[in-house]
PDB file of C-alpha atoms in Angstrom:
ATOM      1  CA  UNK A   1       1.923 -21.774 -16.202  1.00  0.00           C
ATOM      2  CA  UNK A   2       0.187 -19.238 -13.968  1.00  0.00           C
ATOM      3  CA  UNK A   3       0.029 -15.576 -14.857  1.00  0.00           C
ATOM      4  CA  UNK A   4       1.895 -12.966 -12.866  1.00  0.00           C
ATOM      5  CA  UNK A   5       0.177 -11.302  -9.913  1.00  0.00           C
ATOM      6  CA  UNK A   6       0.574  -7.775  -8.487  1.00  0.00           C
ATOM      7  CA  UNK A   7       4.111  -7.486  -7.165  1.00  0.00           C
ATOM      8  CA  UNK A   8       5.537  -9.533 -10.001  1.00  0.00           C
ATOM      9  CA  UNK A   9       6.664  -8.637 -13.522  1.00  0.00           C
ATOM     10  CA  UNK A  10       7.344 -10.750 -16.576  1.00  0.00           C
ATOM     11  CA  UNK A  11      10.510 -10.050 -18.526  1.00  0.00           C
ATOM     12  CA  UNK A  12       9.803 -13.094 -20.674  1.00  0.00           C
ATOM     13  CA  UNK A  13       6.516 -14.719 -21.588  1.00  0.00           C
ATOM     14  CA  UNK A  14       6.829 -17.675 -19.234  1.00  0.00           C
ATOM     15  CA  UNK A  15       8.395 -16.370 -16.000  1.00  0.00           C
ATOM     16  CA  UNK A  16       7.264 -14.066 -13.218  1.00  0.00           C
ATOM     17  CA  UNK A  17       9.767 -12.303 -10.984  1.00  0.00           C
ATOM     18  CA  UNK A  18       8.929 -10.582  -7.694  1.00  0.00           C
ATOM     19  CA  UNK A  19       9.897  -6.932  -7.415  1.00  0.00           C
ATOM     20  CA  UNK A  20      12.862  -6.411  -5.063  1.00  0.00           C
ATOM     21  CA  UNK A  21      13.242  -4.066  -2.111  1.00  0.00           C
ATOM     22  CA  UNK A  22      12.992  -0.427  -3.250  1.00  0.00           C
ATOM     23  CA  UNK A  23      10.649  -1.227  -6.149  1.00  0.00           C
ATOM     24  CA  UNK A  24       7.029  -2.286  -6.686  1.00  0.00           C
ATOM     25  CA  UNK A  25       4.572  -3.308  -9.384  1.00  0.00           C
ATOM     26  CA  UNK A  26       0.801  -3.012  -9.339  1.00  0.00           C
ATOM     27  CA  UNK A  27       0.459  -4.200 -12.936  1.00  0.00           C
ATOM     28  CA  UNK A  28       1.440  -7.839 -13.522  1.00  0.00           C
ATOM     29  CA  UNK A  29       1.729  -7.229 -17.280  1.00  0.00           C
ATOM     30  CA  UNK A  30       4.657  -4.824 -16.785  1.00  0.00           C
ATOM     31  CA  UNK A  31       8.074  -6.027 -17.904  1.00  0.00           C
ATOM     32  CA  UNK A  32       9.920  -4.135 -15.144  1.00  0.00           C
ATOM     33  CA  UNK A  33       9.254  -2.961 -11.597  1.00  0.00           C
ATOM     34  CA  UNK A  34       8.554   0.696 -10.827  1.00  0.00           C
ATOM     35  CA  UNK A  35      10.757   2.869  -8.603  1.00  0.00           C
ATOM     36  CA  UNK A  36       9.370   3.575  -5.161  1.00  0.00           C
ATOM     37  CA  UNK A  37       7.501   6.911  -4.997  1.00  0.00           C
ATOM     38  CA  UNK A  38       8.849   9.800  -2.920  1.00  0.00           C
ATOM     39  CA  UNK A  39       7.874   9.677   0.782  1.00  0.00           C
ATOM     40  CA  UNK A  40       7.299   5.920   0.656  1.00  0.00           C
ATOM     41  CA  UNK A  41       9.189   2.752   1.453  1.00  0.00           C
ATOM     42  CA  UNK A  42       8.780  -0.174  -0.914  1.00  0.00           C
ATOM     43  CA  UNK A  43       9.810  -3.474   0.683  1.00  0.00           C
ATOM     44  CA  UNK A  44       9.258  -5.290  -2.617  1.00  0.00           C
ATOM     45  CA  UNK A  45       6.429  -6.989  -4.489  1.00  0.00           C
ATOM     46  CA  UNK A  46       3.350  -4.696  -4.587  1.00  0.00           C
ATOM     47  CA  UNK A  47       3.872  -2.913  -1.263  1.00  0.00           C
ATOM     48  CA  UNK A  48       3.980   0.896  -1.109  1.00  0.00           C
ATOM     49  CA  UNK A  49       4.231   1.960   2.534  1.00  0.00           C
ATOM     50  CA  UNK A  50       4.034   5.654   3.438  1.00  0.00           C
ATOM     51  CA  UNK A  51       6.909   6.989   5.502  1.00  0.00           C
ATOM     52  CA  UNK A  52       6.014   8.140   8.997  1.00  0.00           C
ATOM     53  CA  UNK A  53       4.035  11.380   8.809  1.00  0.00           C
ATOM     54  CA  UNK A  54       2.639  10.540   5.358  1.00  0.00           C
ATOM     55  CA  UNK A  55      -0.630   8.897   4.275  1.00  0.00           C
ATOM     56  CA  UNK A  56      -2.191   7.456   1.117  1.00  0.00           C
ATOM     57  CA  UNK A  57      -5.789   6.619   0.329  1.00  0.00           C
ATOM     58  CA  UNK A  58      -5.316   2.949  -0.470  1.00  0.00           C
ATOM     59  CA  UNK A  59      -2.719   0.230  -0.619  1.00  0.00           C
ATOM     60  CA  UNK A  60      -2.515   0.711  -4.377  1.00  0.00           C
ATOM     61  CA  UNK A  61      -2.152   4.508  -4.432  1.00  0.00           C
ATOM     62  CA  UNK A  62       1.184   5.996  -5.468  1.00  0.00           C
ATOM     63  CA  UNK A  63       0.115   9.475  -4.330  1.00  0.00           C
ATOM     64  CA  UNK A  64       1.390  10.125  -0.828  1.00  0.00           C
ATOM     65  CA  UNK A  65       0.278  13.116   1.210  1.00  0.00           C
ATOM     66  CA  UNK A  66       1.927  14.796   4.177  1.00  0.00           C
ATOM     67  CA  UNK A  67      -0.393  14.643   7.162  1.00  0.00           C
ATOM     68  CA  UNK A  68      -1.445  18.015   8.627  1.00  0.00           C
ATOM     69  CA  UNK A  69      -0.637  16.509  12.035  1.00  0.00           C
ATOM     70  CA  UNK A  70       2.350  14.283  11.140  1.00  0.00           C
ATOM     71  CA  UNK A  71       2.299  12.557  14.547  1.00  0.00           C
ATOM     72  CA  UNK A  72      -1.202  11.225  13.783  1.00  0.00           C
ATOM     73  CA  UNK A  73       0.215   9.263  10.818  1.00  0.00           C
ATOM     74  CA  UNK A  74       2.830   7.252  12.686  1.00  0.00           C
ATOM     75  CA  UNK A  75       1.225   3.881  13.341  1.00  0.00           C
ATOM     76  CA  UNK A  76       3.332   0.733  12.880  1.00  0.00           C
ATOM     77  CA  UNK A  77       4.280   0.486   9.219  1.00  0.00           C
ATOM     78  CA  UNK A  78       4.941  -3.280   9.422  1.00  0.00           C
ATOM     79  CA  UNK A  79       1.195  -3.778   9.961  1.00  0.00           C
ATOM     80  CA  UNK A  80       0.526  -1.781   6.771  1.00  0.00           C
ATOM     81  CA  UNK A  81       2.939  -3.961   4.845  1.00  0.00           C
ATOM     82  CA  UNK A  82       1.172  -7.108   6.090  1.00  0.00           C
ATOM     83  CA  UNK A  83      -2.251  -5.682   5.237  1.00  0.00           C
ATOM     84  CA  UNK A  84      -1.052  -4.743   1.743  1.00  0.00           C
ATOM     85  CA  UNK A  85       0.046  -8.328   1.185  1.00  0.00           C
ATOM     86  CA  UNK A  86      -3.432  -9.525   2.120  1.00  0.00           C
ATOM     87  CA  UNK A  87      -5.203  -6.944  -0.074  1.00  0.00           C
ATOM     88  CA  UNK A  88      -3.059  -7.956  -3.068  1.00  0.00           C
ATOM     89  CA  UNK A  89      -4.362 -11.549  -2.783  1.00  0.00           C
ATOM     90  CA  UNK A  90      -8.061 -10.607  -2.806  1.00  0.00           C
ATOM     91  CA  UNK A  91     -10.276 -11.485  -5.750  1.00  0.00           C
ATOM     92  CA  UNK A  92     -10.933  -7.719  -6.024  1.00  0.00           C
ATOM     93  CA  UNK A  93     -14.680  -7.889  -5.479  1.00  0.00           C
ATOM     94  CA  UNK A  94     -15.874  -4.357  -4.801  1.00  0.00           C
ATOM     95  CA  UNK A  95     -17.087  -5.254  -1.302  1.00  0.00           C
ATOM     96  CA  UNK A  96     -13.783  -6.852  -0.259  1.00  0.00           C
ATOM     97  CA  UNK A  97     -11.630  -4.050  -1.622  1.00  0.00           C
ATOM     98  CA  UNK A  98     -13.854  -1.350  -0.130  1.00  0.00           C
ATOM     99  CA  UNK A  99     -13.864  -3.037   3.294  1.00  0.00           C
ATOM    100  CA  UNK A 100     -10.080  -3.427   3.271  1.00  0.00           C
ATOM    101  CA  UNK A 101      -9.583   0.137   2.003  1.00  0.00           C
ATOM    102  CA  UNK A 102     -11.312   1.467   5.122  1.00  0.00           C
ATOM    103  CA  UNK A 103      -9.226  -0.819   7.312  1.00  0.00           C
ATOM    104  CA  UNK A 104      -6.063   0.177   5.470  1.00  0.00           C
ATOM    105  CA  UNK A 105      -6.812   3.908   5.728  1.00  0.00           C
ATOM    106  CA  UNK A 106      -7.337   3.742   9.487  1.00  0.00           C
ATOM    107  CA  UNK A 107      -4.378   1.398   9.956  1.00  0.00           C
ATOM    108  CA  UNK A 108      -2.095   4.323   9.100  1.00  0.00           C
ATOM    109  CA  UNK A 109      -3.376   6.389  12.055  1.00  0.00           C
ATOM    110  CA  UNK A 110      -2.365   6.209  15.699  1.00  0.00           C
ATOM    111  CA  UNK A 111      -5.054   5.575  18.307  1.00  0.00           C
ATOM    112  CA  UNK A 112      -7.371   8.541  18.641  1.00  0.00           C
ATOM    113  CA  UNK A 113      -7.285   9.451  14.939  1.00  0.00           C
ATOM    114  CA  UNK A 114      -8.889   8.060  11.774  1.00  0.00           C
ATOM    115  CA  UNK A 115     -10.062   9.009   8.291  1.00  0.00           C
ATOM    116  CA  UNK A 116      -8.381  10.859   5.442  1.00  0.00           C
ATOM    117  CA  UNK A 117      -4.904  12.059   6.419  1.00  0.00           C
ATOM    118  CA  UNK A 118      -5.658  10.734   9.944  1.00  0.00           C
ATOM    119  CA  UNK A 119      -7.380  14.088  10.370  1.00  0.00           C
ATOM    120  CA  UNK A 120     -10.423  13.094  12.391  1.00  0.00           C
ATOM    121  CA  UNK A 121     -10.445  12.551  16.141  1.00  0.00           C
ATOM    122  CA  UNK A 122     -12.224   9.525  17.554  1.00  0.00           C
TER     123      UNK A 122
END
């Protein structure tokens, strides 16, 4: 029997259940899914997607920040969801996570902006 992975919880010792829409789990040893943080959309599993105009530092951060220029933080959120799914499957080597964190951070910003809170012009 495999162990649970991020996005799943174990209510019993031998089963893993994926978190449903509106909830998430970053810790596979939890017995229940967490409620979606304010200013985010949680499509299930481990995904925490900032609402338009909001930003977070990594795919696994539950702290969401309002962007000083909200329009800069309005890139396609479906792409973020897909990228989060990929990050959750990594072996979590420092290099892989760091590389994908930079990609993830910039993936929240519309063209012409990048960096923390999409606050830097390109």
